[in-house]
């Protein structure tokens, strides 16, 4: 992928029935690493590659800002969004979702601070923009500021602009690598599982994605991908989604 020129060309084009424009919201390991480069990899990259091969789709990847990714999907600028996204009723109000392909993902976010004695009620909290972590802090009526990446939020923490970062276990790992930060506990994010997003009027695509996910799950491929990237094989995950339109 060659950056902004391709993104603009894609957003101005009309995809054929056999083309999937797949959008990510940035670097979010282990689901997606380096999405804007030819070295893009991760759980969702492998999963979507499998879907594209089995569904005989011509797939093109687009990296969009987190603060526009679901709106871009709703506008029809892209066809699928992926990158470790969790289901939420707020997101479901503007787009539709597949069956969850990871149920045992995190249902809680983690607090990291520059001091072990931070007051999590009154502190200035940084989160990833347009994430369930941001929504959870807003619902809790905390003093929250959003950043384009979790790394940027940790930079703000190091600079003293905020007191705490609330985010994923990957953010915690990043903070440990930097040193000088403290893990301060967890708070629920109310995620309903990791899903792929499609626009509300793409019912045929939603059905096809759910059918492909069911096959990938039933033959063990999904479990192998989970084991490779998440460290666990949860078995036939999609069979637990008894109604394929339950989240639609």
PDB file of N, CA, C and O in Angstrom, residues 96-160:
ATOM      1  N   UNK A  96     -23.334  -2.488  10.886  1.00  0.00           N
ATOM      2  CA  UNK A  96     -23.686  -3.843  11.304  1.00  0.00           C
ATOM      3  C   UNK A  96     -22.419  -4.653  11.552  1.00  0.00           C
ATOM      4  O   UNK A  96     -21.339  -4.297  11.075  1.00  0.00           O
ATOM      5  N   UNK A  97     -22.591  -5.776  12.275  1.00  0.00           N
ATOM      6  CA  UNK A  97     -21.447  -6.580  12.667  1.00  0.00           C
ATOM      7  C   UNK A  97     -21.679  -8.064  12.399  1.00  0.00           C
ATOM      8  O   UNK A  97     -22.808  -8.555  12.466  1.00  0.00           O
ATOM      9  N   UNK A  98     -20.571  -8.766  12.128  1.00  0.00           N
ATOM     10  CA  UNK A  98     -20.599 -10.210  12.006  1.00  0.00           C
ATOM     11  C   UNK A  98     -20.728 -10.854  13.384  1.00  0.00           C
ATOM     12  O   UNK A  98     -20.677 -10.178  14.412  1.00  0.00           O
ATOM     13  N   UNK A  99     -20.859 -12.169  13.369  1.00  0.00           N
ATOM     14  CA  UNK A  99     -20.725 -12.918  14.612  1.00  0.00           C
ATOM     15  C   UNK A  99     -19.335 -12.653  15.209  1.00  0.00           C
ATOM     16  O   UNK A  99     -18.361 -12.497  14.465  1.00  0.00           O
ATOM     17  N   UNK A 100     -19.226 -12.613  16.524  1.00  0.00           N
ATOM     18  CA  UNK A 100     -17.894 -12.458  17.140  1.00  0.00           C
ATOM     19  C   UNK A 100     -17.010 -13.668  16.837  1.00  0.00           C
ATOM     20  O   UNK A 100     -17.459 -14.804  16.932  1.00  0.00           O
ATOM     21  N   UNK A 101     -15.772 -13.399  16.471  1.00  0.00           N
ATOM     22  CA  UNK A 101     -14.829 -14.492  16.218  1.00  0.00           C
ATOM     23  C   UNK A 101     -13.810 -14.630  17.340  1.00  0.00           C
ATOM     24  O   UNK A 101     -12.966 -15.525  17.315  1.00  0.00           O
ATOM     25  N   UNK A 102     -13.879 -13.739  18.329  1.00  0.00           N
ATOM     26  CA  UNK A 102     -13.142 -13.905  19.584  1.00  0.00           C
ATOM     27  C   UNK A 102     -14.088 -13.516  20.708  1.00  0.00           C
ATOM     28  O   UNK A 102     -14.455 -12.349  20.837  1.00  0.00           O
ATOM     29  N   UNK A 103     -14.530 -14.503  21.480  1.00  0.00           N
ATOM     30  CA  UNK A 103     -15.389 -14.227  22.632  1.00  0.00           C
ATOM     31  C   UNK A 103     -14.576 -13.987  23.888  1.00  0.00           C
ATOM     32  O   UNK A 103     -15.010 -13.287  24.795  1.00  0.00           O
ATOM     33  N   UNK A 104     -13.412 -14.591  23.959  1.00  0.00           N
ATOM     34  CA  UNK A 104     -12.628 -14.538  25.184  1.00  0.00           C
ATOM     35  C   UNK A 104     -11.652 -13.376  25.190  1.00  0.00           C
ATOM     36  O   UNK A 104     -10.701 -13.365  25.957  1.00  0.00           O
ATOM     37  N   UNK A 105     -11.902 -12.388  24.319  1.00  0.00           N
ATOM     38  CA  UNK A 105     -11.087 -11.190  24.348  1.00  0.00           C
ATOM     39  C   UNK A 105     -11.364 -10.374  25.596  1.00  0.00           C
ATOM     40  O   UNK A 105     -12.248 -10.695  26.394  1.00  0.00           O
ATOM     41  N   UNK A 106     -10.629  -9.316  25.748  1.00  0.00           N
ATOM     42  CA  UNK A 106     -10.731  -8.515  26.962  1.00  0.00           C
ATOM     43  C   UNK A 106     -12.098  -7.852  27.078  1.00  0.00           C
ATOM     44  O   UNK A 106     -12.611  -7.290  26.132  1.00  0.00           O
ATOM     45  N   UNK A 107     -12.699  -7.948  28.242  1.00  0.00           N
ATOM     46  CA  UNK A 107     -13.903  -7.187  28.548  1.00  0.00           C
ATOM     47  C   UNK A 107     -13.581  -6.062  29.517  1.00  0.00           C
ATOM     48  O   UNK A 107     -14.471  -5.423  30.049  1.00  0.00           O
ATOM     49  N   UNK A 108     -12.296  -5.839  29.728  1.00  0.00           N
ATOM     50  CA  UNK A 108     -11.854  -4.769  30.632  1.00  0.00           C
ATOM     51  C   UNK A 108     -10.617  -4.093  30.058  1.00  0.00           C
ATOM     52  O   UNK A 108      -9.824  -4.709  29.349  1.00  0.00           O
ATOM     53  N   UNK A 109     -10.487  -2.807  30.340  1.00  0.00           N
ATOM     54  CA  UNK A 109      -9.289  -2.071  29.996  1.00  0.00           C
ATOM     55  C   UNK A 109      -8.380  -1.945  31.206  1.00  0.00           C
ATOM     56  O   UNK A 109      -8.777  -2.266  32.332  1.00  0.00           O
ATOM     57  N   UNK A 110      -7.167  -1.472  30.970  1.00  0.00           N
ATOM     58  CA  UNK A 110      -6.155  -1.390  32.019  1.00  0.00           C
ATOM     59  C   UNK A 110      -5.720   0.057  32.214  1.00  0.00           C
ATOM     60  O   UNK A 110      -5.546   0.804  31.250  1.00  0.00           O
ATOM     61  N   UNK A 111      -5.528   0.428  33.466  1.00  0.00           N
ATOM     62  CA  UNK A 111      -4.993   1.740  33.804  1.00  0.00           C
ATOM     63  C   UNK A 111      -3.480   1.640  33.989  1.00  0.00           C
ATOM     64  O   UNK A 111      -2.982   0.728  34.663  1.00  0.00           O
ATOM     65  N   UNK A 112      -2.758   2.600  33.415  1.00  0.00           N
ATOM     66  CA  UNK A 112      -1.320   2.729  33.624  1.00  0.00           C
ATOM     67  C   UNK A 112      -1.034   4.179  33.987  1.00  0.00           C
ATOM     68  O   UNK A 112      -1.534   5.106  33.335  1.00  0.00           O
ATOM     69  N   UNK A 113      -0.241   4.396  35.043  1.00  0.00           N
ATOM     70  CA  UNK A 113       0.079   5.746  35.475  1.00  0.00           C
ATOM     71  C   UNK A 113       1.564   5.939  35.702  1.00  0.00           C
ATOM     72  O   UNK A 113       2.329   4.970  35.763  1.00  0.00           O
ATOM     73  N   UNK A 114       1.950   7.201  35.820  1.00  0.00           N
ATOM     74  CA  UNK A 114       3.350   7.514  36.096  1.00  0.00           C
ATOM     75  C   UNK A 114       3.666   7.431  37.582  1.00  0.00           C
ATOM     76  O   UNK A 114       4.821   7.532  37.983  1.00  0.00           O
ATOM     77  N   UNK A 115       2.624   7.236  38.412  1.00  0.00           N
ATOM     78  CA  UNK A 115       2.785   7.113  39.858  1.00  0.00           C
ATOM     79  C   UNK A 115       1.860   6.010  40.355  1.00  0.00           C
ATOM     80  O   UNK A 115       0.774   5.821  39.806  1.00  0.00           O
ATOM     81  N   UNK A 116       2.255   5.287  41.400  1.00  0.00           N
ATOM     82  CA  UNK A 116       1.378   4.245  41.931  1.00  0.00           C
ATOM     83  C   UNK A 116       0.239   4.808  42.781  1.00  0.00           C
ATOM     84  O   UNK A 116      -0.649   4.065  43.183  1.00  0.00           O
ATOM     85  N   UNK A 117       0.234   6.111  43.015  1.00  0.00           N
ATOM     86  CA  UNK A 117      -0.740   6.709  43.931  1.00  0.00           C
ATOM     87  C   UNK A 117      -1.736   7.630  43.226  1.00  0.00           C
ATOM     88  O   UNK A 117      -2.275   8.555  43.833  1.00  0.00           O
ATOM     89  N   UNK A 118      -2.005   7.380  41.966  1.00  0.00           N
ATOM     90  CA  UNK A 118      -2.920   8.238  41.213  1.00  0.00           C
ATOM     91  C   UNK A 118      -4.358   7.993  41.660  1.00  0.00           C
ATOM     92  O   UNK A 118      -4.782   6.848  41.860  1.00  0.00           O
ATOM     93  N   UNK A 119      -5.125   9.061  41.801  1.00  0.00           N
ATOM     94  CA  UNK A 119      -6.559   8.963  42.077  1.00  0.00           C
ATOM     95  C   UNK A 119      -7.280   8.782  40.745  1.00  0.00           C
ATOM     96  O   UNK A 119      -7.373   9.713  39.942  1.00  0.00           O
ATOM     97  N   UNK A 120      -7.788   7.584  40.502  1.00  0.00           N
ATOM     98  CA  UNK A 120      -8.397   7.279  39.206  1.00  0.00           C
ATOM     99  C   UNK A 120      -9.741   7.973  39.007  1.00  0.00           C
ATOM    100  O   UNK A 120     -10.265   7.996  37.895  1.00  0.00           O
ATOM    101  N   UNK A 121     -10.314   8.525  40.042  1.00  0.00           N
ATOM    102  CA  UNK A 121     -11.584   9.232  39.920  1.00  0.00           C
ATOM    103  C   UNK A 121     -11.377  10.649  39.390  1.00  0.00           C
ATOM    104  O   UNK A 121     -12.123  11.124  38.528  1.00  0.00           O
ATOM    105  N   UNK A 122     -10.356  11.330  39.881  1.00  0.00           N
ATOM    106  CA  UNK A 122     -10.152  12.733  39.530  1.00  0.00           C
ATOM    107  C   UNK A 122      -9.012  12.956  38.540  1.00  0.00           C
ATOM    108  O   UNK A 122      -8.802  14.088  38.095  1.00  0.00           O
ATOM    109  N   UNK A 123      -8.292  11.912  38.167  1.00  0.00           N
ATOM    110  CA  UNK A 123      -7.120  12.075  37.310  1.00  0.00           C
ATOM    111  C   UNK A 123      -7.511  12.399  35.868  1.00  0.00           C
ATOM    112  O   UNK A 123      -8.631  12.148  35.426  1.00  0.00           O
ATOM    113  N   UNK A 124      -6.553  12.957  35.136  1.00  0.00           N
ATOM    114  CA  UNK A 124      -6.700  13.199  33.697  1.00  0.00           C
ATOM    115  C   UNK A 124      -6.332  11.899  32.980  1.00  0.00           C
ATOM    116  O   UNK A 124      -5.209  11.422  33.116  1.00  0.00           O
ATOM    117  N   UNK A 125      -7.282  11.353  32.214  1.00  0.00           N
ATOM    118  CA  UNK A 125      -7.118  10.019  31.645  1.00  0.00           C
ATOM    119  C   UNK A 125      -7.034  10.104  30.126  1.00  0.00           C
ATOM    120  O   UNK A 125      -7.880  10.730  29.480  1.00  0.00           O
ATOM    121  N   UNK A 126      -6.026   9.470  29.552  1.00  0.00           N
ATOM    122  CA  UNK A 126      -5.871   9.396  28.108  1.00  0.00           C
ATOM    123  C   UNK A 126      -6.283   8.035  27.579  1.00  0.00           C
ATOM    124  O   UNK A 126      -6.003   7.010  28.206  1.00  0.00           O
ATOM    125  N   UNK A 127      -6.979   8.016  26.426  1.00  0.00           N
ATOM    126  CA  UNK A 127      -7.402   6.765  25.805  1.00  0.00           C
ATOM    127  C   UNK A 127      -7.250   6.855  24.290  1.00  0.00           C
ATOM    128  O   UNK A 127      -7.020   7.934  23.741  1.00  0.00           O
ATOM    129  N   UNK A 128      -7.415   5.737  23.639  1.00  0.00           N
ATOM    130  CA  UNK A 128      -7.411   5.674  22.177  1.00  0.00           C
ATOM    131  C   UNK A 128      -8.701   6.266  21.633  1.00  0.00           C
ATOM    132  O   UNK A 128      -9.800   5.915  22.081  1.00  0.00           O
ATOM    133  N   UNK A 129      -8.577   7.159  20.672  1.00  0.00           N
ATOM    134  CA  UNK A 129      -9.737   7.825  20.087  1.00  0.00           C
ATOM    135  C   UNK A 129     -10.712   6.812  19.471  1.00  0.00           C
ATOM    136  O   UNK A 129     -10.299   5.830  18.858  1.00  0.00           O
ATOM    137  N   UNK A 130     -12.004   7.042  19.642  1.00  0.00           N
ATOM    138  CA  UNK A 130     -13.078   6.234  19.063  1.00  0.00           C
ATOM    139  C   UNK A 130     -13.042   4.774  19.517  1.00  0.00           C
ATOM    140  O   UNK A 130     -13.523   3.889  18.814  1.00  0.00           O
ATOM    141  N   UNK A 131     -12.481   4.518  20.676  1.00  0.00           N
ATOM    142  CA  UNK A 131     -12.367   3.148  21.175  1.00  0.00           C
ATOM    143  C   UNK A 131     -13.395   2.899  22.269  1.00  0.00           C
ATOM    144  O   UNK A 131     -14.017   3.833  22.800  1.00  0.00           O
ATOM    145  N   UNK A 132     -13.587   1.613  22.613  1.00  0.00           N
ATOM    146  CA  UNK A 132     -14.450   1.277  23.736  1.00  0.00           C
ATOM    147  C   UNK A 132     -13.859   1.776  25.053  1.00  0.00           C
ATOM    148  O   UNK A 132     -14.598   1.994  26.014  1.00  0.00           O
ATOM    149  N   UNK A 133     -12.543   1.953  25.085  1.00  0.00           N
ATOM    150  CA  UNK A 133     -11.905   2.503  26.283  1.00  0.00           C
ATOM    151  C   UNK A 133     -12.353   3.950  26.500  1.00  0.00           C
ATOM    152  O   UNK A 133     -12.658   4.360  27.623  1.00  0.00           O
ATOM    153  N   UNK A 134     -12.400   4.711  25.416  1.00  0.00           N
ATOM    154  CA  UNK A 134     -12.883   6.091  25.503  1.00  0.00           C
ATOM    155  C   UNK A 134     -14.339   6.130  25.940  1.00  0.00           C
ATOM    156  O   UNK A 134     -14.708   6.898  26.835  1.00  0.00           O
ATOM    157  N   UNK A 135     -15.166   5.285  25.341  1.00  0.00           N
ATOM    158  CA  UNK A 135     -16.589   5.272  25.683  1.00  0.00           C
ATOM    159  C   UNK A 135     -16.806   4.901  27.138  1.00  0.00           C
ATOM    160  O   UNK A 135     -17.667   5.471  27.818  1.00  0.00           O
ATOM    161  N   UNK A 136     -16.027   3.939  27.629  1.00  0.00           N
ATOM    162  CA  UNK A 136     -16.178   3.517  29.029  1.00  0.00           C
ATOM    163  C   UNK A 136     -15.849   4.660  29.982  1.00  0.00           C
ATOM    164  O   UNK A 136     -16.546   4.874  30.985  1.00  0.00           O
ATOM    165  N   UNK A 137     -14.814   5.424  29.685  1.00  0.00           N
ATOM    166  CA  UNK A 137     -14.442   6.542  30.551  1.00  0.00           C
ATOM    167  C   UNK A 137     -15.442   7.692  30.447  1.00  0.00           C
ATOM    168  O   UNK A 137     -15.736   8.372  31.431  1.00  0.00           O
ATOM    169  N   UNK A 138     -15.979   7.905  29.252  1.00  0.00           N
ATOM    170  CA  UNK A 138     -17.008   8.938  29.097  1.00  0.00           C
ATOM    171  C   UNK A 138     -18.267   8.569  29.878  1.00  0.00           C
ATOM    172  O   UNK A 138     -18.875   9.418  30.538  1.00  0.00           O
ATOM    173  N   UNK A 139     -18.648   7.294  29.815  1.00  0.00           N
ATOM    174  CA  UNK A 139     -19.832   6.847  30.548  1.00  0.00           C
ATOM    175  C   UNK A 139     -19.610   6.949  32.057  1.00  0.00           C
ATOM    176  O   UNK A 139     -20.556   7.184  32.811  1.00  0.00           O
ATOM    177  N   UNK A 140     -18.352   6.777  32.479  1.00  0.00           N
ATOM    178  CA  UNK A 140     -18.025   6.899  33.899  1.00  0.00           C
ATOM    179  C   UNK A 140     -17.826   8.351  34.316  1.00  0.00           C
ATOM    180  O   UNK A 140     -17.542   8.619  35.486  1.00  0.00           O
ATOM    181  N   UNK A 141     -17.968   9.270  33.354  1.00  0.00           N
ATOM    182  CA  UNK A 141     -17.853  10.711  33.599  1.00  0.00           C
ATOM    183  C   UNK A 141     -16.482  11.091  34.173  1.00  0.00           C
ATOM    184  O   UNK A 141     -16.370  11.905  35.081  1.00  0.00           O
ATOM    185  N   UNK A 142     -15.465  10.485  33.588  1.00  0.00           N
ATOM    186  CA  UNK A 142     -14.097  10.825  33.972  1.00  0.00           C
ATOM    187  C   UNK A 142     -13.577  11.970  33.095  1.00  0.00           C
ATOM    188  O   UNK A 142     -14.123  12.256  32.024  1.00  0.00           O
ATOM    189  N   UNK A 143     -12.491  12.587  33.528  1.00  0.00           N
ATOM    190  CA  UNK A 143     -11.812  13.631  32.767  1.00  0.00           C
ATOM    191  C   UNK A 143     -10.925  12.938  31.743  1.00  0.00           C
ATOM    192  O   UNK A 143      -9.785  12.570  32.028  1.00  0.00           O
ATOM    193  N   UNK A 144     -11.461  12.739  30.529  1.00  0.00           N
ATOM    194  CA  UNK A 144     -10.794  11.886  29.544  1.00  0.00           C
ATOM    195  C   UNK A 144     -10.404  12.693  28.307  1.00  0.00           C
ATOM    196  O   UNK A 144     -11.147  13.563  27.862  1.00  0.00           O
ATOM    197  N   UNK A 145      -9.221  12.382  27.764  1.00  0.00           N
ATOM    198  CA  UNK A 145      -8.733  12.991  26.520  1.00  0.00           C
ATOM    199  C   UNK A 145      -8.359  11.864  25.567  1.00  0.00           C
ATOM    200  O   UNK A 145      -7.861  10.819  26.002  1.00  0.00           O
ATOM    201  N   UNK A 146      -8.609  12.021  24.283  1.00  0.00           N
ATOM    202  CA  UNK A 146      -8.369  10.951  23.322  1.00  0.00           C
ATOM    203  C   UNK A 146      -7.135  11.238  22.472  1.00  0.00           C
ATOM    204  O   UNK A 146      -6.785  12.397  22.219  1.00  0.00           O
ATOM    205  N   UNK A 147      -6.478  10.170  22.023  1.00  0.00           N
ATOM    206  CA  UNK A 147      -5.263  10.248  21.222  1.00  0.00           C
ATOM    207  C   UNK A 147      -5.373   9.294  20.036  1.00  0.00           C
ATOM    208  O   UNK A 147      -6.085   8.288  20.105  1.00  0.00           O
ATOM    209  N   UNK A 148      -4.672   9.579  18.935  1.00  0.00           N
ATOM    210  CA  UNK A 148      -4.802   8.740  17.733  1.00  0.00           C
ATOM    211  C   UNK A 148      -4.267   7.323  17.902  1.00  0.00           C
ATOM    212  O   UNK A 148      -4.704   6.412  17.203  1.00  0.00           O
ATOM    213  N   UNK A 149      -3.318   7.137  18.810  1.00  0.00           N
ATOM    214  CA  UNK A 149      -2.777   5.805  19.104  1.00  0.00           C
ATOM    215  C   UNK A 149      -2.538   5.696  20.606  1.00  0.00           C
ATOM    216  O   UNK A 149      -2.418   6.713  21.314  1.00  0.00           O
ATOM    217  N   UNK A 150      -2.427   4.464  21.087  1.00  0.00           N
ATOM    218  CA  UNK A 150      -2.100   4.276  22.499  1.00  0.00           C
ATOM    219  C   UNK A 150      -0.670   4.708  22.789  1.00  0.00           C
ATOM    220  O   UNK A 150      -0.374   5.181  23.895  1.00  0.00           O
ATOM    221  N   UNK A 151       0.212   4.575  21.797  1.00  0.00           N
ATOM    222  CA  UNK A 151       1.585   5.050  21.979  1.00  0.00           C
ATOM    223  C   UNK A 151       1.601   6.559  22.197  1.00  0.00           C
ATOM    224  O   UNK A 151       2.371   7.075  23.023  1.00  0.00           O
ATOM    225  N   UNK A 152       0.747   7.277  21.477  1.00  0.00           N
ATOM    226  CA  UNK A 152       0.671   8.732  21.653  1.00  0.00           C
ATOM    227  C   UNK A 152       0.146   9.084  23.039  1.00  0.00           C
ATOM    228  O   UNK A 152       0.587  10.068  23.655  1.00  0.00           O
ATOM    229  N   UNK A 153      -0.787   8.286  23.544  1.00  0.00           N
ATOM    230  CA  UNK A 153      -1.299   8.514  24.900  1.00  0.00           C
ATOM    231  C   UNK A 153      -0.198   8.296  25.928  1.00  0.00           C
ATOM    232  O   UNK A 153      -0.077   9.057  26.904  1.00  0.00           O
ATOM    233  N   UNK A 154       0.639   7.270  25.728  1.00  0.00           N
ATOM    234  CA  UNK A 154       1.763   7.039  26.646  1.00  0.00           C
ATOM    235  C   UNK A 154       2.791   8.166  26.546  1.00  0.00           C
ATOM    236  O   UNK A 154       3.395   8.547  27.557  1.00  0.00           O
ATOM    237  N   UNK A 155       2.979   8.711  25.347  1.00  0.00           N
ATOM    238  CA  UNK A 155       3.875   9.866  25.201  1.00  0.00           C
ATOM    239  C   UNK A 155       3.346  11.044  26.028  1.00  0.00           C
ATOM    240  O   UNK A 155       4.122  11.753  26.680  1.00  0.00           O
ATOM    241  N   UNK A 156       2.015  11.249  25.981  1.00  0.00           N
ATOM    242  CA  UNK A 156       1.407  12.337  26.747  1.00  0.00           C
ATOM    243  C   UNK A 156       1.553  12.099  28.247  1.00  0.00           C
ATOM    244  O   UNK A 156       1.759  13.034  29.025  1.00  0.00           O
ATOM    245  N   UNK A 157       1.455  10.836  28.646  1.00  0.00           N
ATOM    246  CA  UNK A 157       1.653  10.496  30.054  1.00  0.00           C
ATOM    247  C   UNK A 157       3.083  10.807  30.481  1.00  0.00           C
ATOM    248  O   UNK A 157       3.315  11.395  31.543  1.00  0.00           O
ATOM    249  N   UNK A 158       4.044  10.433  29.653  1.00  0.00           N
ATOM    250  CA  UNK A 158       5.448  10.689  29.973  1.00  0.00           C
ATOM    251  C   UNK A 158       5.738  12.186  30.044  1.00  0.00           C
ATOM    252  O   UNK A 158       6.582  12.629  30.828  1.00  0.00           O
ATOM    253  N   UNK A 159       5.006  12.969  29.231  1.00  0.00           N
ATOM    254  CA  UNK A 159       5.218  14.419  29.200  1.00  0.00           C
ATOM    255  C   UNK A 159       4.469  15.142  30.310  1.00  0.00           C
ATOM    256  O   UNK A 159       4.604  16.360  30.460  1.00  0.00           O
ATOM    257  N   UNK A 160       3.662  14.422  31.095  1.00  0.00           N
ATOM    258  CA  UNK A 160       2.918  15.029  32.179  1.00  0.00           C
ATOM    259  C   UNK A 160       1.628  15.710  31.756  1.00  0.00           C
ATOM    260  O   UNK A 160       1.015  16.423  32.555  1.00  0.00           O
TER     261      UNK A 160
END
